[in-house]
Short mmCIF file of C-alpha atoms and ligand atoms in Angstrom, two decimals:
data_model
loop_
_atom_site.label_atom_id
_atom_site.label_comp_id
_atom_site.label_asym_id
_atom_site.label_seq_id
_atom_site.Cartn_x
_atom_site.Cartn_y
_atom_site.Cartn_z
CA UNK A 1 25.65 -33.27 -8.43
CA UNK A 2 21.92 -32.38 -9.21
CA UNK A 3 19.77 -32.08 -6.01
CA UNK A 4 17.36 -34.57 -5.21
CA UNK A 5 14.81 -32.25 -3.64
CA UNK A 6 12.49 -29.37 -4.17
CA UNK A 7 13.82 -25.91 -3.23
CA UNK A 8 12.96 -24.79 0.44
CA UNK A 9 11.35 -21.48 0.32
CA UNK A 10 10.42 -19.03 3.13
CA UNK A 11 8.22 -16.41 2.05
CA UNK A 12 7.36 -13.45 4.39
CA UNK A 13 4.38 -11.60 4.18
CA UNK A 14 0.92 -12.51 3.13
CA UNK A 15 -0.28 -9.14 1.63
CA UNK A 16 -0.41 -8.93 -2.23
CA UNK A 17 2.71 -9.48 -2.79
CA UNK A 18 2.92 -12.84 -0.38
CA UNK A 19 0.01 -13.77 -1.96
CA UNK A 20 0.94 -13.62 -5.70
CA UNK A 21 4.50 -15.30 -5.50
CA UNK A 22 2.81 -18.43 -3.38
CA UNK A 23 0.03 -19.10 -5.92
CA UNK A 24 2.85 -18.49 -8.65
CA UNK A 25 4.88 -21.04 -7.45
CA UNK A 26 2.66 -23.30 -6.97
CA UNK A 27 1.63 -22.75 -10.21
CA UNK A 28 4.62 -23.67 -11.53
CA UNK A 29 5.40 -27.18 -9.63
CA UNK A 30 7.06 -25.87 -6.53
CA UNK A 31 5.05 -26.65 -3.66
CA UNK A 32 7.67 -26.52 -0.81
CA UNK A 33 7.18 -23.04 0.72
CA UNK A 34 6.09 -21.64 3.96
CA UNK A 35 4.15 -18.00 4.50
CA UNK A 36 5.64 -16.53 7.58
CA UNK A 37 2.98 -13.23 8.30
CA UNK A 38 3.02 -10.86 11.59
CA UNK A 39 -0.28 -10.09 11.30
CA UNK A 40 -3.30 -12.43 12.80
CA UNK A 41 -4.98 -12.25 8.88
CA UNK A 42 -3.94 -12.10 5.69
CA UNK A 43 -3.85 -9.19 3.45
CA UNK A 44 -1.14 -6.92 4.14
CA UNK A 45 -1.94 -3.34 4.01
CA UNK A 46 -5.86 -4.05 3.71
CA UNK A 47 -6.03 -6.09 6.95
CA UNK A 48 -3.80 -3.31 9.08
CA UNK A 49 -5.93 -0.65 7.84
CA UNK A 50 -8.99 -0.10 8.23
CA UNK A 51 -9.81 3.99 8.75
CA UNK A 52 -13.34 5.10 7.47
CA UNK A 53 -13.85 6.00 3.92
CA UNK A 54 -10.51 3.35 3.02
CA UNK A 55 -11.12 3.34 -0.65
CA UNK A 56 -9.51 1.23 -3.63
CA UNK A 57 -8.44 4.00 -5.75
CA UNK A 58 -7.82 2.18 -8.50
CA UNK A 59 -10.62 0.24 -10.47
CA UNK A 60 -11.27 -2.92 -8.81
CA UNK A 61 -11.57 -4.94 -11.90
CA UNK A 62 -7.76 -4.57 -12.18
CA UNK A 63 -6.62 -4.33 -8.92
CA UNK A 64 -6.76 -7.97 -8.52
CA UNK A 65 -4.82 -10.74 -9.27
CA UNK A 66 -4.47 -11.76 -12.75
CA UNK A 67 -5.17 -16.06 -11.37
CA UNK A 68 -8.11 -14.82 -9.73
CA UNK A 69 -10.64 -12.85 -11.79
CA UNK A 70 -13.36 -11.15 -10.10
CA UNK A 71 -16.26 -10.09 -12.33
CA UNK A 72 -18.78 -9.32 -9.20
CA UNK A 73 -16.86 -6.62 -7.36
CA UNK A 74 -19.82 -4.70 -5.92
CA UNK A 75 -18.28 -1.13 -6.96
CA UNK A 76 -15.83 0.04 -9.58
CA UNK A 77 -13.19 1.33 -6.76
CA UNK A 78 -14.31 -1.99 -3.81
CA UNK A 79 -13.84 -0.62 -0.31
CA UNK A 80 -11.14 -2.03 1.84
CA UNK A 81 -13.32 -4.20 3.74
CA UNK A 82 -14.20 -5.60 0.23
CA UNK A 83 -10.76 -6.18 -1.37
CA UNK A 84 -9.66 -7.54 2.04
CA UNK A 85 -12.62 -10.01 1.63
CA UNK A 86 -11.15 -11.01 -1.50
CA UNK A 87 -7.98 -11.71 -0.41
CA UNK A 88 -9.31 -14.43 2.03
CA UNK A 89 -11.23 -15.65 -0.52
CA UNK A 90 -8.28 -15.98 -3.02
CA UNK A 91 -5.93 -17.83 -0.04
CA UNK A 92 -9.06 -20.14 0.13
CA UNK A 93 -9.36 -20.97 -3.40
CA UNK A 94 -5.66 -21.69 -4.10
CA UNK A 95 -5.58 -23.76 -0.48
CA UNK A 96 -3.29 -21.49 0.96
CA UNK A 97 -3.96 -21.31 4.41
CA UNK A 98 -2.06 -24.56 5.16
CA UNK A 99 1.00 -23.18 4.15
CA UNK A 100 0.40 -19.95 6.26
CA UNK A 101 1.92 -19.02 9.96
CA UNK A 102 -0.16 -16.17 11.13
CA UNK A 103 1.34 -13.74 13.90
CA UNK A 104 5.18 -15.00 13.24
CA UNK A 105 7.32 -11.82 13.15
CA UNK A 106 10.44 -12.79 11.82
CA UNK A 107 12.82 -10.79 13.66
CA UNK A 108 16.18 -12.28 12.37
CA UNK A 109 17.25 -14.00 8.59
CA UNK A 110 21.10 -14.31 8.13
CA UNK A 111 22.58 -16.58 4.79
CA UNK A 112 24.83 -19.12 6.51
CA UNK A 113 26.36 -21.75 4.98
CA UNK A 114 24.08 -21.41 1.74
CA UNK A 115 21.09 -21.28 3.55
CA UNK A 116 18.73 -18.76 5.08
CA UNK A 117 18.46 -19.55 9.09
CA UNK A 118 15.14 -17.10 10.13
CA UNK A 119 14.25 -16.60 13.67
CA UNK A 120 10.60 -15.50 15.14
CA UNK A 121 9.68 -13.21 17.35
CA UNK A 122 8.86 -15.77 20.16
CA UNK A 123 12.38 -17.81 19.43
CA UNK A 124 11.14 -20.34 16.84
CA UNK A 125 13.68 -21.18 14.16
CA UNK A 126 13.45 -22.28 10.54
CA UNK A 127 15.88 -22.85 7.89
CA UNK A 128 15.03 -22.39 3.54
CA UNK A 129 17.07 -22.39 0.50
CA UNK A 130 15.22 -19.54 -0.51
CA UNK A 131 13.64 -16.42 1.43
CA UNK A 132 11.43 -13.92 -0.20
CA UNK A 133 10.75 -10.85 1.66
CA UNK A 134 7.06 -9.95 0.76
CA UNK A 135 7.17 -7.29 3.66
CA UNK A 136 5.24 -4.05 2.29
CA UNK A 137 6.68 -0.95 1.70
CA UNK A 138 3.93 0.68 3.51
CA UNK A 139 3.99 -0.73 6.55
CA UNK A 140 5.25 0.87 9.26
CA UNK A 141 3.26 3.95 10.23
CA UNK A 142 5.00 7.24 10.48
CA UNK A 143 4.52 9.22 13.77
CA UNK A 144 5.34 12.79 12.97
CA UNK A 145 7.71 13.81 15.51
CA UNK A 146 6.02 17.14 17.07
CA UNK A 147 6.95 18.60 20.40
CA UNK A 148 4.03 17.95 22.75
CA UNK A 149 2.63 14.96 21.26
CA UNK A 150 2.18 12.85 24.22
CA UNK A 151 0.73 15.77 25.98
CA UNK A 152 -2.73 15.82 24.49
CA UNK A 153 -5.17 14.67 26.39
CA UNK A 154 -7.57 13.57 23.69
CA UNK A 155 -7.34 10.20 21.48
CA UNK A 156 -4.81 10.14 19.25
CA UNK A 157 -5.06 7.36 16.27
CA UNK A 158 -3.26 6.78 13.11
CA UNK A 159 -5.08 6.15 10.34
CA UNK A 160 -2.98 2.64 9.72
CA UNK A 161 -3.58 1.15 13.08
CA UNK A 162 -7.07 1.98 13.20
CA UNK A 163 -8.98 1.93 16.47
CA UNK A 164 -13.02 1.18 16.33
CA UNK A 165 -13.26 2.61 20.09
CA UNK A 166 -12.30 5.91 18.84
CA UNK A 167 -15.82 8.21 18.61
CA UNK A 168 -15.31 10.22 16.02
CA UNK A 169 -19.25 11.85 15.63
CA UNK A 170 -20.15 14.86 17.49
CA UNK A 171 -16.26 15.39 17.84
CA UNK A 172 -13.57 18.22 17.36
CA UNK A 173 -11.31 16.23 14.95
CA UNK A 174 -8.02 17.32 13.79
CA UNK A 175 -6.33 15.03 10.48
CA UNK A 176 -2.84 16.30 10.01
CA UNK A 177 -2.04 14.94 6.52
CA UNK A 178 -3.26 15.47 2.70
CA UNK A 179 -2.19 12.41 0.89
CA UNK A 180 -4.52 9.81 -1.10
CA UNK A 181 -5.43 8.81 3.20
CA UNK A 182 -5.96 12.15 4.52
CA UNK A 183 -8.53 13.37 1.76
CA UNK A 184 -10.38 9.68 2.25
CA UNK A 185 -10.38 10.33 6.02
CA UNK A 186 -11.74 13.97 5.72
CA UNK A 187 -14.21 13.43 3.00
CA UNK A 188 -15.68 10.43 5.59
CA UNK A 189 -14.70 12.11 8.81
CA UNK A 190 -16.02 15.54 8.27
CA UNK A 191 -19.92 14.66 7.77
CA UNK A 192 -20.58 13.99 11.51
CA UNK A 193 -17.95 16.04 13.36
CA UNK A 194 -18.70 18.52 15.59
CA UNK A 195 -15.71 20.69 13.72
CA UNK A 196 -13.44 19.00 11.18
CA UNK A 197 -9.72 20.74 11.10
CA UNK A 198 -7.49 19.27 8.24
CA UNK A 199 -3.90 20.44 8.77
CA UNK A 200 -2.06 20.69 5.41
CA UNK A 201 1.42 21.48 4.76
CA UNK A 202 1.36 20.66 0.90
CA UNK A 203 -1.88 20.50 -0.76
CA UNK A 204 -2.05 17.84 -3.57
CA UNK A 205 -4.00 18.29 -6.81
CA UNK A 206 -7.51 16.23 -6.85
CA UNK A 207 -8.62 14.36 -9.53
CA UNK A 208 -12.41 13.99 -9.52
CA UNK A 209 -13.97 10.76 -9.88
CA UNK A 210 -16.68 8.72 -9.56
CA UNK A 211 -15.17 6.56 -6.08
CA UNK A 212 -19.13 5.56 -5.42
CA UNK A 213 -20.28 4.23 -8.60
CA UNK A 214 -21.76 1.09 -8.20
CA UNK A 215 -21.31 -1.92 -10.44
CA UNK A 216 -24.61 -2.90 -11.81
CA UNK A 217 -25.66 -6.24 -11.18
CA UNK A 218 -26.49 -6.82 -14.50
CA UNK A 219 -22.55 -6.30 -15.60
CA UNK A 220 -21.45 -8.33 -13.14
CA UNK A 221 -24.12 -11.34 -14.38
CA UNK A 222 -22.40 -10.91 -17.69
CA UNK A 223 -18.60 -10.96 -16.83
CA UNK A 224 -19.37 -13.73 -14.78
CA UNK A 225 -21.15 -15.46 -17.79
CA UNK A 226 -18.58 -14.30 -20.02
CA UNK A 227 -15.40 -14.72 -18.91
CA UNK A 228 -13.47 -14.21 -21.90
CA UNK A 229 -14.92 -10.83 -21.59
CA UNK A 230 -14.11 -10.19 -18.00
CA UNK A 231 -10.45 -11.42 -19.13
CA UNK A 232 -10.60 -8.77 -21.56
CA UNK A 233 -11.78 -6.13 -19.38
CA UNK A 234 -9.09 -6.57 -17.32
CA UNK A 235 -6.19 -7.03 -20.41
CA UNK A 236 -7.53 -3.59 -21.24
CA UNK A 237 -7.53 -1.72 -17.91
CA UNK A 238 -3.57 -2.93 -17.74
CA UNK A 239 -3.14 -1.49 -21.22
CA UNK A 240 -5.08 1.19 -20.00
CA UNK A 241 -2.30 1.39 -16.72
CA UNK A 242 0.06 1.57 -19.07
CA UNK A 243 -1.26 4.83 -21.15
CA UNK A 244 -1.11 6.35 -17.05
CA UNK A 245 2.39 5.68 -16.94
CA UNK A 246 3.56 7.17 -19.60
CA UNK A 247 1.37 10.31 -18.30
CA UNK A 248 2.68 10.36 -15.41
CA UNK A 249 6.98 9.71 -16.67
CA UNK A 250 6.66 11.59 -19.86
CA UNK A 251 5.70 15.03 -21.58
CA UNK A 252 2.78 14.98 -24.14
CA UNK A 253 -0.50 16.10 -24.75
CA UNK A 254 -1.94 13.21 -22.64
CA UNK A 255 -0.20 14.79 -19.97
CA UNK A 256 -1.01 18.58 -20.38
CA UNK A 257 -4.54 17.00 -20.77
CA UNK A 258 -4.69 14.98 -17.38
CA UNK A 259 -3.35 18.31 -15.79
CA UNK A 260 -5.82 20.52 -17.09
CA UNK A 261 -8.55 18.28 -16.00
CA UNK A 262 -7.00 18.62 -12.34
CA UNK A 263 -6.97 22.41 -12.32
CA UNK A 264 -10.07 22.10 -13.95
CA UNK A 265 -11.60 19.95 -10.50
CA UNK A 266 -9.96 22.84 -8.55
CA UNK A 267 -11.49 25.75 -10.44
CA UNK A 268 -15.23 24.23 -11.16
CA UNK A 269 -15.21 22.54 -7.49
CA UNK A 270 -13.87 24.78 -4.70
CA UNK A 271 -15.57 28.45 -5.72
CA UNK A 272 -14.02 30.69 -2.99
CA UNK A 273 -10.75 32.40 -4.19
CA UNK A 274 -9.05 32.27 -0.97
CA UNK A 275 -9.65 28.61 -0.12
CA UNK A 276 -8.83 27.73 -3.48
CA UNK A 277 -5.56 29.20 -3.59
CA UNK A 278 -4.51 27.70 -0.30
CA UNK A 279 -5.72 23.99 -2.02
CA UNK A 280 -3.53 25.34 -5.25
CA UNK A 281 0.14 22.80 -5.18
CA UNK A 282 3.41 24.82 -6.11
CA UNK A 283 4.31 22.29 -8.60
CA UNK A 284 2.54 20.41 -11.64
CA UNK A 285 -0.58 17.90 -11.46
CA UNK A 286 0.90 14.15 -11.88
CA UNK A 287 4.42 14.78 -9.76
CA UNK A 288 3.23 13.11 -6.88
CA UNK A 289 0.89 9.62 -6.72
CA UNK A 290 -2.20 11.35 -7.68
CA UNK A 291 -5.40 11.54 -5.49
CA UNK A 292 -8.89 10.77 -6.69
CA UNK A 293 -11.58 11.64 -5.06
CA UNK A 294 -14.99 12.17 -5.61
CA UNK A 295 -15.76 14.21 -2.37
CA UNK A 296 -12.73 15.93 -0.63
CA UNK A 297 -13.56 19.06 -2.13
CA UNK A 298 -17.55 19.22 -1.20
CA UNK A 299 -16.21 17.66 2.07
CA UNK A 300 -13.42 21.05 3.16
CA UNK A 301 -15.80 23.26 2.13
CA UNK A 302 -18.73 22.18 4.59
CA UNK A 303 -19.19 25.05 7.17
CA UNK A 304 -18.00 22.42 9.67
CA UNK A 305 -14.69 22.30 8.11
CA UNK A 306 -11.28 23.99 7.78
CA UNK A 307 -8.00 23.46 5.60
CA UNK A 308 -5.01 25.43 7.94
CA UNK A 309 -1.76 25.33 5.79
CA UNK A 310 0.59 26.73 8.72
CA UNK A 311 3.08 24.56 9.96
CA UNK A 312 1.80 22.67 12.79
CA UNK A 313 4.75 23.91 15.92
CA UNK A 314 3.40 22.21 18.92
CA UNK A 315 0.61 19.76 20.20
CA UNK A 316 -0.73 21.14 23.43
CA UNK A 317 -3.02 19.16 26.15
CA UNK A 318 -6.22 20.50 24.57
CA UNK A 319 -5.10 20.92 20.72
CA UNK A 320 -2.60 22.20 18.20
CA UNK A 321 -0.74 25.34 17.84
CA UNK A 322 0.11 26.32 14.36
CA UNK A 323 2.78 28.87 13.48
CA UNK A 324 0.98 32.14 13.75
CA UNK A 325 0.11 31.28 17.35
CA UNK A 326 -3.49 30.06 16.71
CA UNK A 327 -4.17 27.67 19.33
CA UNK A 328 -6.94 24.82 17.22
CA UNK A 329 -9.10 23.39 20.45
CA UNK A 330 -9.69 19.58 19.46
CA UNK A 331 -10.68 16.26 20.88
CA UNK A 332 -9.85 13.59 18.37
CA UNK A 333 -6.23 13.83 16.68
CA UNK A 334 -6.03 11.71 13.42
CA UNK A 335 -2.41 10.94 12.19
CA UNK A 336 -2.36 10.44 7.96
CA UNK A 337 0.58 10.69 8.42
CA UNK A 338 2.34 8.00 6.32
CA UNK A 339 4.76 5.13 6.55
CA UNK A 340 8.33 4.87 7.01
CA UNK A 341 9.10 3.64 3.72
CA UNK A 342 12.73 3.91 3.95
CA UNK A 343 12.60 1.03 6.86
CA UNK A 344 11.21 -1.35 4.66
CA UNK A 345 11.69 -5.05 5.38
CA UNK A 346 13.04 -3.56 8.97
CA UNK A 347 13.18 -4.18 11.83
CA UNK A 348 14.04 -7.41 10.73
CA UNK A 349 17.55 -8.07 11.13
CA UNK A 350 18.67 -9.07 7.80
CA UNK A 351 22.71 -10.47 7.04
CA UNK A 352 23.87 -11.92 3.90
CA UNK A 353 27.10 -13.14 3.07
CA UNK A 354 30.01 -12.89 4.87
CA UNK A 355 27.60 -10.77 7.88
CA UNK A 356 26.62 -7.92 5.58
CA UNK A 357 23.87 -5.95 7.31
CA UNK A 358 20.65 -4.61 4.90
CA UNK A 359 21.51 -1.05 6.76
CA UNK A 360 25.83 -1.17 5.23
CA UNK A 361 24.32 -2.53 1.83
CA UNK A 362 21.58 0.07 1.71
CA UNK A 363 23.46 3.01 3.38
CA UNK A 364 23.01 5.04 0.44
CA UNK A 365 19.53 4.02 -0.59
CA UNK A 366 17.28 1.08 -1.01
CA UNK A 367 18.41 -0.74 -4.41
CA UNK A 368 17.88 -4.12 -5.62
CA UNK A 369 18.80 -5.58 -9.47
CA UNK A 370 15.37 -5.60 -11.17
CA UNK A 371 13.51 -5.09 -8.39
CA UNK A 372 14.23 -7.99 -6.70
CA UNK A 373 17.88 -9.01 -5.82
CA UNK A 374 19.99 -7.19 -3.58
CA UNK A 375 23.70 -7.81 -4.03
CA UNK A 376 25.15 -9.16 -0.92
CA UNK A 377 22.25 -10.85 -0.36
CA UNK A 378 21.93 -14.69 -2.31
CA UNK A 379 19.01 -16.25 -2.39
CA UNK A 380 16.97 -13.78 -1.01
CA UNK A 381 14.52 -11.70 -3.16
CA UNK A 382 12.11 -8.88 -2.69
CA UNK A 383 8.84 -8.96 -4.25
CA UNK A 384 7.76 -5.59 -4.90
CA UNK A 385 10.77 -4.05 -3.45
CA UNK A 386 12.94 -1.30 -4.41
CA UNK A 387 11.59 0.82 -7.43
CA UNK A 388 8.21 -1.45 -7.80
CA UNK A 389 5.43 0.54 -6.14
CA UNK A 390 5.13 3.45 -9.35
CA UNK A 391 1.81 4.22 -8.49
CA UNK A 392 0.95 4.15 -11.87
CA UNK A 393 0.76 0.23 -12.54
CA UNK A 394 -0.92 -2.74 -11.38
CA UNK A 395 0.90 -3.63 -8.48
CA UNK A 396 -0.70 -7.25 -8.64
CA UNK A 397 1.05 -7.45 -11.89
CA UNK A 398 4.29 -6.53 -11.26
CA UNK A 399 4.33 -9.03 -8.14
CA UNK A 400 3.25 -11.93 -10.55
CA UNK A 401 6.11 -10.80 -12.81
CA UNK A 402 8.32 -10.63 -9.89
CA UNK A 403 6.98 -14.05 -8.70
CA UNK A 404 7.71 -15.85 -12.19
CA UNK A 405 11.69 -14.10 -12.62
CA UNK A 406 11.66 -15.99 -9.14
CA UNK A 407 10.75 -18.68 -10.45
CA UNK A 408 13.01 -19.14 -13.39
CA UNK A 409 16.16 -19.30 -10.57
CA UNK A 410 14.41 -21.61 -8.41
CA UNK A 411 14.19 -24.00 -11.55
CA UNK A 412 18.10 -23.41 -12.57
CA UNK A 413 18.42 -24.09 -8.36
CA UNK A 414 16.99 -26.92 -8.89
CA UNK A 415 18.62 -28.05 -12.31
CA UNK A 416 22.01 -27.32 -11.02
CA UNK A 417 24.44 -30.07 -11.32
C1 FAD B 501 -4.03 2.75 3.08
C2 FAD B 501 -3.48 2.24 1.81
C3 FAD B 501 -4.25 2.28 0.66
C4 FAD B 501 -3.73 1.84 -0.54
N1 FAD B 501 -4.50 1.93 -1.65
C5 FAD B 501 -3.99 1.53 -2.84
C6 FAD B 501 -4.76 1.63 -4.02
O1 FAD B 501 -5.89 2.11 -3.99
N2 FAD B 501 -4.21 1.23 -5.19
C7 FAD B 501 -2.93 0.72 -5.24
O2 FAD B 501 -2.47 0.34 -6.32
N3 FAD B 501 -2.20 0.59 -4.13
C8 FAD B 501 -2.69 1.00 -2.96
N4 FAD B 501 -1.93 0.89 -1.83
C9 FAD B 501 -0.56 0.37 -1.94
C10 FAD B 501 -0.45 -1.06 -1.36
O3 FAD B 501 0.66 -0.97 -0.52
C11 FAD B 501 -0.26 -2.07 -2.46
O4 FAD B 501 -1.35 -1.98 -3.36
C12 FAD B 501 -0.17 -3.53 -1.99
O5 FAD B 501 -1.27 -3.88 -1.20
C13 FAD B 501 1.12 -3.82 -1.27
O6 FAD B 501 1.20 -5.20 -1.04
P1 FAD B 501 2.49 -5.87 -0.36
O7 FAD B 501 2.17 -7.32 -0.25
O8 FAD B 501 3.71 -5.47 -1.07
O9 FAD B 501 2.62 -5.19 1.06
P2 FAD B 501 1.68 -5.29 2.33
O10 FAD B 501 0.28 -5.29 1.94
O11 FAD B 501 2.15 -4.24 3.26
O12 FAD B 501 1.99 -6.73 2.95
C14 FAD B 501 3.19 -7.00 3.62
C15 FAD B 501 2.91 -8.01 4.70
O13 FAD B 501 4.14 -8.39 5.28
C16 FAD B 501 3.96 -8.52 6.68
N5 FAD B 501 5.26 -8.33 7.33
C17 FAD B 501 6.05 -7.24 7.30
N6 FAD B 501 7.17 -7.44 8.02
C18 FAD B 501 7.09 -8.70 8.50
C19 FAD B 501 7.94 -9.51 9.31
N7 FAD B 501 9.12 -9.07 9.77
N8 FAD B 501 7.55 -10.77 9.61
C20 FAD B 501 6.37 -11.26 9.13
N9 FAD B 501 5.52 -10.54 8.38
C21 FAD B 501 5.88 -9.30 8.05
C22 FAD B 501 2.98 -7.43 7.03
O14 FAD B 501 2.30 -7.72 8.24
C23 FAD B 501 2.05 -7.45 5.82
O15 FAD B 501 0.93 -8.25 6.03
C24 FAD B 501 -2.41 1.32 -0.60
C25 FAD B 501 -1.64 1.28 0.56
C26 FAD B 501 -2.17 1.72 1.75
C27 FAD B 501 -1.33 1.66 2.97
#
């Protein structure tokens, strides 16, 4: 028998990832699909957050989609209001928004009978050949569990579910965290606070770089006049994403190079001894998704600010109490504190065949066949899933490559006799 009709697909998410693997299939004939997305925009991660000093810290000319060159991005790393922008833009241009239910949590997907039955949040029900979990592996923020938390009697925000009400100037602020978010949030943060206190418990090595530099208008006039040259710009930056990965997987001189530029930043940046040494990581540059910044180090060593690399025991009414017993008086307490990346595509209840649960087929681990299928589980891929987010790669790219390996089974689907 060969079937008579288009696949059924049922994507979820509309962040990059959502984003890439509708225009893809569209792209390539298969217009039947549906974007289920939780939030009330599109987006993903650049529509939930929106802290100050949220910075693309990649170069914006390649973190975009490879269907949907932008030679005008106003800065060489675009603030998150800006790539957010574009993202709207892109849904408008491919006529997305049709296809698109905003705030529909889907809260159950089971495989039954060779189809995917997916429930909503508020009861609705649909039913797809195909489901493709676009849910973001940084998603759900991480609330550090310390004693006393709910004690304080200040604000308390994390930096993904960002609160505008939240005065921040003139104010004792606290940011417990020192990943790529915590040294945006203190370089921004610490400028008009009263008293800036960033509470470490690993420093991370900071590459210095240019996060500010404009784009002159002039460049962007000519990559939009050119764009041969704009697609060459950007076929060079993901050759250039390339040369990072091997930095960042492999020994060589590249390498040592990279991490003697980000003692170098260290040494030639932060002057006093002490305050160095407590910024100094006990492992190499380039284990960890590096940080760029242009201003975290200026930023910590402001006379308004302090880095306090003692555990963190205890959150009190008025402040924190670190592990020597110093009591830190604050009003504003600033979570960058993460996501829970091992819940990804969860809460969702997810069963494949025969009632297999995501938790029994991931109980040691999340793991999915290139990326993207999870045994147990037919019909159902992940688009940047298990194993994709490297930090060292376009993730736009890998979700288009993602998108079109989709899209060679929904065309033997669809051949099948
Ligand atoms: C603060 C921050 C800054 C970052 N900066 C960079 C950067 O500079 N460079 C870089 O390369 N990467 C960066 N990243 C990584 C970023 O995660 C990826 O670049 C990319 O945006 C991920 O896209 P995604 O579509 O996979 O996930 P997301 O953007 O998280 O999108 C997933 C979408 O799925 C929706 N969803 C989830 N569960 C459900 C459900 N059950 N029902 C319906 N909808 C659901 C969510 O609401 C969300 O909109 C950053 C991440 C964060 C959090």
């Amino acid at each position: 028998m060969t079937l008579d009709r288009e696949p059924e697909v049922l994507i979820i998410g509309a962040g990059v990832a959502g984003i890439a693997t509708a225009v893809t299939l569209r792209q390539h004939g298969f217009e039947n699909f549906t974007i289920l997305e939780k939030g009330s925009d599109v987006g993903g991660v650049w529509h939930w957050n929106r802290y100050p000093g949220l910075t693309c810290d990649v170069p914006s000319n390649l973190y975009q989609f490879s269907f949907a060159p932008k030679p005008d991005w106003p800065g060489v790393f675009a603030a998150g209001e800006q790539i957010q922008r574009y993202h709207r833009e892109v849904v408008e241009r491919f006529d997305l928004a049709p296809r698109i239910e905003l705030n529909a949590e889907v809260v159950d997907a089971e495989f039954d009978s060779g189809r995917w039955r997916v429930t909503l949040d508020d009861g609705r029900e649909y039913t797809a050949d195909f489901l493709i979990a676009a849910t973001g592996v940084l998603h759900t923020p991480n609330t550090p569990d310390i004693p006393g938390l709910n004690r304080f009697a200040g604000e308390i925000v994390h930096t993904a579910r960002w609160d505008d009400a939240v005065e921040t100037a003139g104010k004792r602020i606290a940011v417990i965290g020192s990943g790529s978010t915590g040294v945006q949030i203190v370089s921004a943060l610490q400028p008009t606070a009263a008293h800036l206190t960033q509470f470490a418990r690993t420093p991370q090595w900071v590459l210095w770089a240019p996060m500010n530099l404009p784009q002159p208008r002039i460049v962007s006039a000519a990559l939009r006049a050119a764009p041969a040259v704009n697609a060459a710009l950007y076929d060079g930056l993901l050759w250039g994403s390339g040369i990072l990965a091997d930095i960042v997987t492999r020994p060589s001189w590249r390498r040592s190079l990279v991490q003697s530029y980000a003692r170098l930043c260290l040494r030639v940046q932060v002057r006093d001894a002490e305050l160095r040494e407590k910024l100094t990581p006990d492992y190499q540059p380039l284990c960890k998704r590096q940080v760029i910044s242009g201003s975290y180090y200026r930023a910590i060593q402001a006379p308004n600010a302090e880095l306090v690399t003692e555990a963190v025991t205890e959150i009190t009414e008025t402040g924190i109490r670190t592990a020597d017993g110093r009591e830190h008086d604050i009003d504003v307490l600033v979570l960058a504190t993460g996501f829970q990346t091992h819940n990804y595509m969860r809460p969702m209840r997810l069963r494949g065949r025969d009632g297999l649960t995501l938790d029994d087929a991931w109980s040691k681990g999340p793991r999915a066949y290139a990326m993207t299928a999870i045994p147990g589980f037919p019909n159902l891929f992940t688009v940047l899933g298990p194993n994709s987010p490297t930090g060292s790669i376009s993730l736009q790219y890998s979700a288009e490559l993602t998108a079109r390996h989709i899209v060679e089974w929904l065309r033997r689907f669809r051949t099948v006799t």
